[in-house]
Amino acid sequence: MHLKPLNGVLGAFVEDVDLSSPMNADQQFLLEKWLGEHGVLCFRQQNITPVQLREFSARFGTLEINVANSFQEPGLPEVMILSNILENGKPIGFQDAGQSWHTDMSYSSTVAFTNVLYALQVPVRDGEPLGCTEFCNTQAAYEALPADIKNTLKDMHISHDFAKFWDMMRLQKNSSRPPLTEAQRRAKPPVIHPIFPVHPITGRRVLYANPGYSVRIVELSEADSDQMLDYLFKHQTEKRFHYRHRWQVKDVLMWDNIGTIHNAVADYNSNEHRLIKRCQVMADRFQELSV
Ligand code: SIN
């Protein structure tokens, strides 16, 4: 197994590995180290079944079963289907998953560690892949913050709310998301995490904020918090922290949800098909985000 890092702030290819074969503890250790260091790992030309996707992903922590309980691989609720394909007029997968900057499960007291996605269909127009996934490096974003901002915010916390992203996605044209009921909102109250936790693999600090779910810096007034969050969102999504993954069919892509934020680019039409299978791995092995 070899690592081929990209030149930029995130991203590496892992070569000479077949994810359909069981992995040993040394390989797993190495992959986690590379994941922390490079944020996004791509394994090209993989031939894996949904069961093998689940088995590989489960090496890294407990797999989340999505609350919506729909668009799951038959018999494998941990494998979610992301797609714009309709069969008999009905969607076969989540059509708008992740289509704005966010990090997964920051609204949960146990946050997400990594996502593992397997591409089966990638839309292509004029030879260029569409439906890319973009990432920003939150370790580099923390390090590049001005010292006075780091100092002012250092012991503060951010509250993250599931409803923020959901409600925002409902405003998109043709959204099929129903409004959240009061019971659903109550079942997912906002949770609080430190603003600059230590990354469990690299030991570097992270700017743990994201435009999708972060709603308030708890220790600031609402107006000051809004202004600061605005600043932090602009800062962390600057091009210098950016990497864009251009999908190929048979890519397995694995990313670190603590050290990155991501955005699924919705630049393809309904007749340009995208089909991806996805497992979400929780950070339960690392307990809470620590400071
Ligand atoms: C996600 O946010 O997990 C979806 C990413 C993608 O489909 O590119």
Tab-separated table of C-alpha atoms and ligand atoms in Angstrom:
chain	number	residue	atom	x	y	z
A	1	MET	CA	0.000	0.000	0.000
A	2	HIS	CA	1.532	3.312	-1.092
A	3	LEU	CA	0.597	6.941	-0.565
A	4	LYS	CA	0.744	9.484	-3.372
A	5	PRO	CA	0.009	12.885	-1.814
A	6	LEU	CA	-1.326	15.695	-3.966
A	7	ASN	CA	0.519	18.992	-3.984
A	8	GLY	CA	-2.189	21.048	-2.306
A	9	VAL	CA	-3.568	21.505	1.171
A	10	LEU	CA	-5.585	18.245	1.151
A	11	GLY	CA	-5.841	14.962	-0.699
A	12	ALA	CA	-3.817	11.849	-1.490
A	13	PHE	CA	-4.187	8.697	-3.559
A	14	VAL	CA	-3.668	5.333	-1.888
A	15	GLU	CA	-2.294	2.847	-4.400
A	16	ASP	CA	-1.590	-0.871	-4.524
A	17	VAL	CA	-4.450	-1.847	-2.246
A	18	ASP	CA	-7.550	-3.919	-2.920
A	19	LEU	CA	-10.353	-2.943	-0.551
A	20	SER	CA	-12.266	-6.144	-1.270
A	21	SER	CA	-9.606	-8.029	0.751
A	22	PRO	CA	-9.480	-7.902	4.536
A	23	MET	CA	-7.115	-5.309	5.942
A	24	ASN	CA	-4.621	-5.942	8.748
A	25	ALA	CA	-4.124	-3.743	11.836
A	26	ASP	CA	-0.901	-2.182	10.464
A	27	GLN	CA	-2.639	-1.112	7.257
A	28	GLN	CA	-5.543	0.323	9.244
A	29	PHE	CA	-3.160	2.289	11.473
A	30	LEU	CA	-1.381	3.689	8.415
A	31	LEU	CA	-4.645	4.669	6.716
A	32	GLU	CA	-5.807	6.541	9.814
A	33	LYS	CA	-2.488	8.375	10.025
A	34	TRP	CA	-2.705	9.350	6.345
A	35	LEU	CA	-6.341	10.345	6.762
A	36	GLY	CA	-5.464	12.735	9.599
A	37	GLU	CA	-2.514	14.162	7.656
A	38	HIS	CA	-4.118	14.470	4.199
A	39	GLY	CA	-7.835	14.769	5.063
A	40	VAL	CA	-9.107	13.042	1.903
A	41	LEU	CA	-7.886	9.659	0.609
A	42	CYS	CA	-8.852	8.271	-2.794
A	43	PHE	CA	-8.554	4.589	-3.773
A	44	ARG	CA	-9.032	4.295	-7.555
A	45	GLN	CA	-10.412	1.329	-9.548
A	46	GLN	CA	-11.919	-0.591	-6.636
A	47	ASN	CA	-14.371	-3.444	-7.177
A	48	ILE	CA	-16.279	-3.830	-3.943
A	49	THR	CA	-19.727	-5.046	-2.985
A	50	PRO	CA	-21.951	-3.124	-0.552
A	51	VAL	CA	-21.037	-5.697	2.136
A	52	GLN	CA	-17.315	-5.078	1.530
A	53	LEU	CA	-17.915	-1.309	1.689
A	54	ARG	CA	-19.610	-1.802	5.050
A	55	GLU	CA	-16.843	-4.112	6.338
A	56	PHE	CA	-14.044	-1.773	5.318
A	57	SER	CA	-15.808	1.263	6.845
A	58	ALA	CA	-16.640	-0.540	10.103
A	59	ARG	CA	-12.905	-0.994	10.801
A	60	PHE	CA	-12.764	2.713	11.691
A	61	GLY	CA	-15.670	3.002	14.166
A	62	THR	CA	-19.379	2.447	14.643
A	63	LEU	CA	-21.420	2.967	11.491
A	64	GLU	CA	-24.284	5.431	11.637
A	65	ILE	CA	-27.715	4.408	10.388
A	66	ASN	CA	-29.202	7.580	8.947
A	67	VAL	CA	-32.186	8.937	10.888
A	68	ALA	CA	-34.298	9.181	7.743
A	69	ASN	CA	-34.222	5.359	7.491
A	70	SER	CA	-34.675	5.486	3.747
A	71	PHE	CA	-32.499	5.008	0.658
A	72	GLN	CA	-30.578	2.187	2.276
A	73	GLU	CA	-29.017	-0.774	0.501
A	74	PRO	CA	-31.477	-3.684	0.917
A	75	GLY	CA	-30.563	-5.600	4.088
A	76	LEU	CA	-27.678	-3.192	4.839
A	77	PRO	CA	-29.064	-0.124	6.621
A	78	GLU	CA	-25.525	1.218	7.210
A	79	VAL	CA	-25.032	1.649	3.448
A	80	MET	CA	-26.849	4.700	2.179
A	81	ILE	CA	-27.581	5.441	-1.466
A	82	LEU	CA	-26.952	8.920	-2.880
A	83	SER	CA	-28.388	9.402	-6.343
A	84	ASN	CA	-30.503	11.507	-8.665
A	85	ILE	CA	-31.699	8.395	-10.562
A	86	LEU	CA	-35.442	7.729	-10.685
A	87	GLU	CA	-36.859	4.241	-11.135
A	88	ASN	CA	-40.552	4.032	-12.007
A	89	GLY	CA	-40.709	7.752	-11.256
A	90	LYS	CA	-39.311	7.307	-7.737
A	91	PRO	CA	-35.860	8.360	-6.472
A	92	ILE	CA	-33.537	5.464	-5.638
A	93	GLY	CA	-31.349	7.601	-3.360
A	94	PHE	CA	-30.931	10.892	-1.503
A	95	GLN	CA	-30.881	13.502	-4.230
A	96	ASP	CA	-29.511	16.530	-2.391
A	97	ALA	CA	-27.258	15.058	0.323
A	98	GLY	CA	-24.484	17.386	1.397
A	99	GLN	CA	-25.068	20.097	-1.209
A	100	SER	CA	-23.690	23.003	0.822
A	101	TRP	CA	-20.635	23.456	3.076
A	102	HIS	CA	-20.911	21.365	6.231
A	103	THR	CA	-19.289	18.580	8.186
A	104	ASP	CA	-21.296	15.496	8.989
A	105	MET	CA	-22.905	15.023	12.377
A	106	SER	CA	-21.432	18.110	14.066
A	107	TYR	CA	-24.991	18.401	15.458
A	108	SER	CA	-24.504	15.168	17.386
A	109	SER	CA	-22.734	14.753	20.728
A	110	THR	CA	-20.660	11.952	19.153
A	111	VAL	CA	-19.482	13.546	15.919
A	112	ALA	CA	-18.569	11.791	12.650
A	113	PHE	CA	-14.994	10.606	12.119
A	114	THR	CA	-14.942	9.573	8.476
A	115	ASN	CA	-17.212	8.995	5.494
A	116	VAL	CA	-16.448	6.276	2.962
A	117	LEU	CA	-18.086	6.698	-0.454
A	118	TYR	CA	-17.997	4.362	-3.467
A	119	ALA	CA	-18.825	5.818	-6.888
A	120	LEU	CA	-20.826	3.652	-9.301
A	121	GLN	CA	-21.992	6.342	-11.734
A	122	VAL	CA	-20.429	9.776	-12.267
A	123	PRO	CA	-22.003	12.396	-14.547
A	124	VAL	CA	-19.649	13.652	-17.247
A	125	ARG	CA	-20.195	16.560	-19.671
A	126	ASP	CA	-17.780	17.418	-22.472
A	127	GLY	CA	-15.261	15.034	-20.926
A	128	GLU	CA	-15.362	16.769	-17.520
A	129	PRO	CA	-16.748	15.043	-14.410
A	130	LEU	CA	-19.663	16.790	-12.703
A	131	GLY	CA	-20.889	16.378	-9.132
A	132	CYS	CA	-17.427	16.890	-7.650
A	133	THR	CA	-17.008	16.949	-3.873
A	134	GLU	CA	-15.125	19.955	-2.498
A	135	PHE	CA	-13.249	20.049	0.793
A	136	CYS	CA	-11.596	22.652	3.017
A	137	ASN	CA	-8.882	21.923	5.540
A	138	THR	CA	-9.972	22.971	9.047
A	139	GLN	CA	-6.535	22.289	10.591
A	140	ALA	CA	-4.878	24.728	8.173
A	141	ALA	CA	-7.787	27.162	8.648
A	142	TYR	CA	-7.235	27.159	12.421
A	143	GLU	CA	-3.496	27.698	12.039
A	144	ALA	CA	-4.007	30.629	9.646
A	145	LEU	CA	-6.351	32.531	11.986
A	146	PRO	CA	-4.937	35.806	13.344
A	147	ALA	CA	-3.432	35.353	16.828
A	148	ASP	CA	-5.892	37.776	18.467
A	149	ILE	CA	-8.898	35.802	17.151
A	150	LYS	CA	-7.359	32.519	18.332
A	151	ASN	CA	-6.759	34.060	21.720
A	152	THR	CA	-10.230	35.616	22.097
A	153	LEU	CA	-12.056	32.432	21.076
A	154	LYS	CA	-9.763	29.825	22.583
A	155	ASP	CA	-11.992	28.590	25.425
A	156	MET	CA	-15.291	29.101	23.618
A	157	HIS	CA	-17.851	26.666	22.239
A	158	ILE	CA	-20.155	26.519	19.252
A	159	SER	CA	-23.657	25.107	19.214
A	160	HIS	CA	-24.557	23.011	16.157
A	161	ASP	CA	-28.134	22.409	15.034
A	162	PHE	CA	-29.385	19.684	12.665
A	163	ALA	CA	-32.371	21.872	11.684
A	164	LYS	CA	-30.174	24.658	10.248
A	165	PHE	CA	-28.993	22.605	7.246
A	166	TRP	CA	-32.364	20.913	6.744
A	167	ASP	CA	-34.277	24.208	6.726
A	168	MET	CA	-31.717	25.793	4.396
A	169	MET	CA	-31.957	22.883	1.910
A	170	ARG	CA	-35.760	23.202	1.910
A	171	LEU	CA	-35.355	26.680	0.422
A	172	GLN	CA	-33.649	25.222	-2.690
A	173	LYS	CA	-35.711	25.001	-5.850
A	174	ASN	CA	-37.522	21.630	-6.185
A	175	SER	CA	-36.515	20.481	-2.682
A	176	SER	CA	-38.298	17.264	-1.748
A	177	ARG	CA	-37.492	17.669	1.960
A	178	PRO	CA	-40.649	17.955	4.075
A	179	PRO	CA	-40.667	20.452	6.966
A	180	LEU	CA	-39.280	19.017	10.199
A	181	THR	CA	-42.028	18.358	12.709
A	182	GLU	CA	-41.823	19.782	16.214
A	183	ALA	CA	-41.187	16.229	17.470
A	184	GLN	CA	-38.244	15.824	15.054
A	185	ARG	CA	-36.805	19.169	16.148
A	186	ARG	CA	-37.168	18.192	19.802
A	187	ALA	CA	-35.494	14.831	19.118
A	188	LYS	CA	-32.409	16.643	17.758
A	189	PRO	CA	-31.706	19.613	20.007
A	190	PRO	CA	-28.550	21.664	19.304
A	191	VAL	CA	-25.333	20.338	20.854
A	192	ILE	CA	-22.207	22.177	21.947
A	193	HIS	CA	-18.590	21.444	20.970
A	194	PRO	CA	-15.338	23.317	21.644
A	195	ILE	CA	-14.491	25.757	18.867
A	196	PHE	CA	-10.833	24.663	18.631
A	197	PRO	CA	-10.614	20.981	19.631
A	198	VAL	CA	-7.461	18.929	19.184
A	199	HIS	CA	-7.554	16.543	16.245
A	200	PRO	CA	-7.469	12.980	17.673
A	201	ILE	CA	-4.949	11.733	15.093
A	202	THR	CA	-2.661	14.651	14.290
A	203	GLY	CA	-2.745	16.470	17.646
A	204	ARG	CA	-3.194	19.747	15.704
A	205	ARG	CA	-6.014	22.138	16.574
A	206	VAL	CA	-8.995	22.374	14.294
A	207	LEU	CA	-11.466	25.168	13.593
A	208	TYR	CA	-14.537	23.044	14.357
A	209	ALA	CA	-17.166	25.265	12.758
A	210	ASN	CA	-19.161	24.784	9.580
A	211	PRO	CA	-21.735	26.883	7.698
A	212	GLY	CA	-24.215	23.975	7.553
A	213	TYR	CA	-24.796	23.332	11.231
A	214	SER	CA	-22.970	25.904	13.401
A	215	VAL	CA	-25.495	28.370	14.814
A	216	ARG	CA	-23.980	30.244	17.750
A	217	ILE	CA	-20.775	30.887	19.660
A	218	VAL	CA	-22.216	30.215	23.062
A	219	GLU	CA	-20.091	32.686	25.051
A	220	LEU	CA	-20.838	35.678	22.751
A	221	SER	CA	-23.952	37.828	22.373
A	222	GLU	CA	-26.123	36.842	19.416
A	223	ALA	CA	-24.967	39.820	17.335
A	224	ASP	CA	-21.252	39.255	18.107
A	225	SER	CA	-21.635	35.532	17.461
A	226	ASP	CA	-23.317	36.138	14.077
A	227	GLN	CA	-20.522	38.486	13.054
A	228	MET	CA	-17.763	36.132	14.193
A	229	LEU	CA	-19.343	33.041	12.608
A	230	ASP	CA	-19.677	34.957	9.364
A	231	TYR	CA	-15.978	35.781	9.513
A	232	LEU	CA	-15.002	32.180	10.382
A	233	PHE	CA	-17.126	30.671	7.575
A	234	LYS	CA	-15.556	33.039	5.014
A	235	HIS	CA	-12.082	32.339	6.368
A	236	GLN	CA	-12.370	28.542	6.370
A	237	THR	CA	-13.765	28.385	2.818
A	238	GLU	CA	-11.001	30.523	1.287
A	239	LYS	CA	-9.464	28.952	-1.821
A	240	ARG	CA	-6.100	28.410	-0.103
A	241	PHE	CA	-7.709	25.689	2.094
A	242	HIS	CA	-9.560	24.090	-0.790
A	243	TYR	CA	-9.434	20.749	-2.617
A	244	ARG	CA	-11.915	19.490	-5.227
A	245	HIS	CA	-12.289	15.753	-5.779
A	246	ARG	CA	-13.113	14.927	-9.401
A	247	TRP	CA	-14.859	11.575	-9.216
A	248	GLN	CA	-14.165	8.580	-11.425
A	249	VAL	CA	-16.327	5.460	-11.494
A	250	LYS	CA	-14.942	2.877	-8.988
A	251	ASP	CA	-13.370	5.523	-6.735
A	252	VAL	CA	-13.564	4.863	-3.026
A	253	LEU	CA	-13.186	8.207	-1.279
A	254	MET	CA	-12.605	8.474	2.434
A	255	TRP	CA	-12.469	11.779	4.277
A	256	ASP	CA	-11.868	13.049	7.753
A	257	ASN	CA	-14.911	14.903	9.059
A	258	ILE	CA	-13.007	16.524	11.940
A	259	GLY	CA	-10.162	17.956	9.860
A	260	THR	CA	-12.270	19.016	6.861
A	261	ILE	CA	-15.620	20.455	5.822
A	262	HIS	CA	-17.174	19.458	2.495
A	263	ASN	CA	-19.692	20.413	-0.175
A	264	ALA	CA	-21.266	18.187	-2.837
A	265	VAL	CA	-21.409	20.334	-5.991
A	266	ALA	CA	-24.868	20.162	-7.609
A	267	ASP	CA	-23.862	21.152	-11.156
A	268	TYR	CA	-25.501	18.248	-13.046
A	269	ASN	CA	-28.983	17.839	-14.501
A	270	SER	CA	-31.599	15.194	-13.792
A	271	ASN	CA	-30.608	13.249	-16.920
A	272	GLU	CA	-26.920	13.218	-15.888
A	273	HIS	CA	-26.795	10.359	-13.437
A	274	ARG	CA	-24.789	10.116	-10.250
A	275	LEU	CA	-24.853	7.019	-8.029
A	276	ILE	CA	-22.752	6.706	-4.904
A	277	LYS	CA	-22.934	4.327	-1.948
A	278	ARG	CA	-21.905	5.729	1.387
A	279	CYS	CA	-21.070	4.673	4.929
A	280	GLN	CA	-20.697	7.108	7.782
A	281	VAL	CA	-18.303	6.229	10.589
A	282	MET	CA	-18.778	7.834	13.984
A	283	ALA	CA	-15.892	9.157	16.089
A	284	ASP	CA	-16.947	6.989	19.035
A	285	ARG	CA	-13.426	5.541	19.365
A	286	PHE	CA	-12.176	9.034	20.224
A	287	GLN	CA	-14.952	9.912	22.719
A	288	GLU	CA	-15.754	13.618	22.897
A	289	LEU	CA	-13.913	16.274	20.953
A	290	SER	CA	-11.262	17.294	23.445
A	291	VAL	CA	-9.487	20.581	24.051
B	1	SIN	C1	-22.083	13.876	1.780
B	1	SIN	O1	-22.166	15.006	2.263
B	1	SIN	O2	-21.812	12.894	2.468
B	1	SIN	C2	-22.294	13.684	0.291
B	1	SIN	C3	-21.099	14.028	-0.494
B	1	SIN	C4	-21.252	13.770	-1.966
B	1	SIN	O3	-22.241	13.169	-2.401
B	1	SIN	O4	-20.370	14.184	-2.716
